[in-house]
Amino acid sequence: MKTILITGGAGFIGSHTCISLLQKGYKLIVIDSLVNSSIKSLEGIRKILKKSTFTDTDKLTFEKGDIRDKEFLNIVFEK
Protein backbone atom coordinates (compact mmCIF):
# COMPACT_ATOMS: atom_id res chain seq x y z
CA MET A 1 0.00 0.00 0.00
CA LYS A 2 1.37 3.41 -0.92
CA THR A 3 1.58 6.24 1.58
CA ILE A 4 0.94 9.84 0.55
CA LEU A 5 1.92 12.96 2.47
CA ILE A 6 -0.81 15.61 2.38
CA THR A 7 0.09 19.13 3.44
CA GLY A 8 -2.83 21.30 4.52
CA GLY A 9 -5.02 18.22 4.85
CA ALA A 10 -7.23 19.77 7.53
CA GLY A 11 -8.35 22.55 5.20
CA PHE A 12 -11.31 22.49 2.81
CA ILE A 13 -9.53 21.27 -0.32
CA GLY A 14 -7.10 19.06 1.60
CA SER A 15 -9.82 17.28 3.55
CA HIS A 16 -11.76 16.47 0.39
CA THR A 17 -8.56 15.22 -1.22
CA CYS A 18 -8.01 12.98 1.81
CA ILE A 19 -11.45 11.43 1.43
CA SER A 20 -10.85 10.63 -2.21
CA LEU A 21 -7.41 9.12 -1.62
CA LEU A 22 -8.54 7.06 1.37
CA GLN A 23 -11.41 5.63 -0.66
CA LYS A 24 -8.85 4.59 -3.29
CA GLY A 25 -6.88 2.65 -0.68
CA TYR A 26 -3.98 4.94 0.08
CA LYS A 27 -2.50 5.44 3.53
CA LEU A 28 -2.22 9.15 4.38
CA ILE A 29 -0.01 11.26 6.57
CA VAL A 30 -1.58 14.69 6.99
CA ILE A 31 0.55 17.64 8.02
CA ASP A 32 -1.20 20.85 8.98
CA SER A 33 -0.36 23.74 11.29
CA LEU A 34 -4.08 24.34 11.93
CA VAL A 35 -3.56 28.09 11.45
CA ASN A 36 -6.25 28.36 8.74
CA SER A 37 -7.99 25.06 9.36
CA SER A 38 -9.40 22.88 12.10
CA ILE A 39 -8.80 19.44 13.54
CA LYS A 40 -12.58 19.06 13.23
CA SER A 41 -12.08 18.61 9.48
CA LEU A 42 -10.19 15.39 10.14
CA GLU A 43 -12.92 14.21 12.49
CA GLY A 44 -15.38 15.00 9.69
CA ILE A 45 -13.39 12.86 7.27
CA ARG A 46 -13.69 9.89 9.61
CA LYS A 47 -17.44 10.46 10.04
CA ILE A 48 -18.03 10.72 6.30
CA LEU A 49 -16.07 7.56 5.60
CA LYS A 50 -17.83 5.60 8.34
CA LYS A 51 -21.16 6.40 6.66
CA SER A 52 -19.90 4.99 3.36
CA THR A 53 -18.64 1.49 2.64
CA PHE A 54 -15.13 2.53 3.73
CA THR A 55 -14.24 1.14 7.15
CA ASP A 56 -10.47 1.50 7.59
CA THR A 57 -10.11 5.00 9.03
CA ASP A 58 -6.83 3.97 10.69
CA LYS A 59 -5.08 4.75 7.41
CA LEU A 60 -5.08 8.44 8.32
CA THR A 61 -2.29 9.83 10.50
CA PHE A 62 -2.15 13.48 11.57
CA GLU A 63 0.97 15.45 12.45
CA LYS A 64 0.52 19.03 13.67
CA GLY A 65 3.30 21.25 12.39
CA ASP A 66 4.58 23.63 9.76
CA ILE A 67 6.19 22.29 6.59
CA ARG A 68 8.71 25.15 6.76
CA ASP A 69 10.10 23.62 9.97
CA LYS A 70 12.95 21.35 8.87
CA GLU A 71 13.30 19.62 12.24
CA PHE A 72 9.57 18.83 12.31
CA LEU A 73 9.75 17.34 8.81
CA ASN A 74 12.75 15.23 9.75
CA ILE A 75 10.77 13.77 12.65
CA VAL A 76 7.78 13.03 10.40
CA PHE A 77 9.95 11.31 7.79
CA GLU A 78 11.78 9.28 10.42
CA LYS A 79 8.47 7.78 11.55
XYZ file of C-alpha atoms in Angstrom:
79
model
C 0.000 0.000 0.000
C 1.369 3.412 -0.924
C 1.582 6.241 1.581
C 0.944 9.836 0.546
C 1.917 12.956 2.472
C -0.813 15.606 2.379
C 0.087 19.129 3.439
C -2.827 21.295 4.516
C -5.018 18.219 4.850
C -7.231 19.765 7.526
C -8.355 22.549 5.195
C -11.311 22.494 2.810
C -9.535 21.266 -0.320
C -7.097 19.063 1.600
C -9.821 17.278 3.550
C -11.758 16.472 0.388
C -8.557 15.224 -1.224
C -8.007 12.978 1.812
C -11.454 11.435 1.431
C -10.849 10.629 -2.210
C -7.410 9.124 -1.620
C -8.543 7.058 1.370
C -11.408 5.635 -0.660
C -8.851 4.593 -3.291
C -6.883 2.652 -0.683
C -3.975 4.945 0.082
C -2.503 5.441 3.529
C -2.220 9.150 4.383
C -0.006 11.261 6.568
C -1.584 14.688 6.992
C 0.551 17.643 8.015
C -1.197 20.849 8.980
C -0.356 23.736 11.287
C -4.085 24.340 11.931
C -3.561 28.088 11.446
C -6.254 28.362 8.744
C -7.993 25.055 9.355
C -9.396 22.881 12.100
C -8.804 19.440 13.539
C -12.579 19.057 13.235
C -12.075 18.613 9.484
C -10.190 15.386 10.140
C -12.919 14.209 12.485
C -15.377 14.999 9.688
C -13.388 12.864 7.269
C -13.688 9.889 9.606
C -17.442 10.456 10.043
C -18.027 10.720 6.300
C -16.071 7.564 5.598
C -17.830 5.602 8.344
C -21.165 6.399 6.665
C -19.903 4.988 3.359
C -18.636 1.493 2.644
C -15.128 2.529 3.729
C -14.242 1.138 7.145
C -10.468 1.504 7.585
C -10.115 5.003 9.030
C -6.830 3.967 10.690
C -5.077 4.745 7.409
C -5.076 8.443 8.320
C -2.288 9.830 10.501
C -2.152 13.478 11.568
C 0.967 15.452 12.450
C 0.519 19.031 13.667
C 3.296 21.253 12.395
C 4.581 23.633 9.763
C 6.189 22.291 6.590
C 8.709 25.149 6.764
C 10.100 23.620 9.975
C 12.950 21.350 8.866
C 13.295 19.621 12.243
C 9.573 18.834 12.310
C 9.748 17.344 8.812
C 12.750 15.232 9.749
C 10.773 13.772 12.649
C 7.782 13.032 10.402
C 9.950 11.310 7.785
C 11.785 9.275 10.418
C 8.470 7.776 11.546
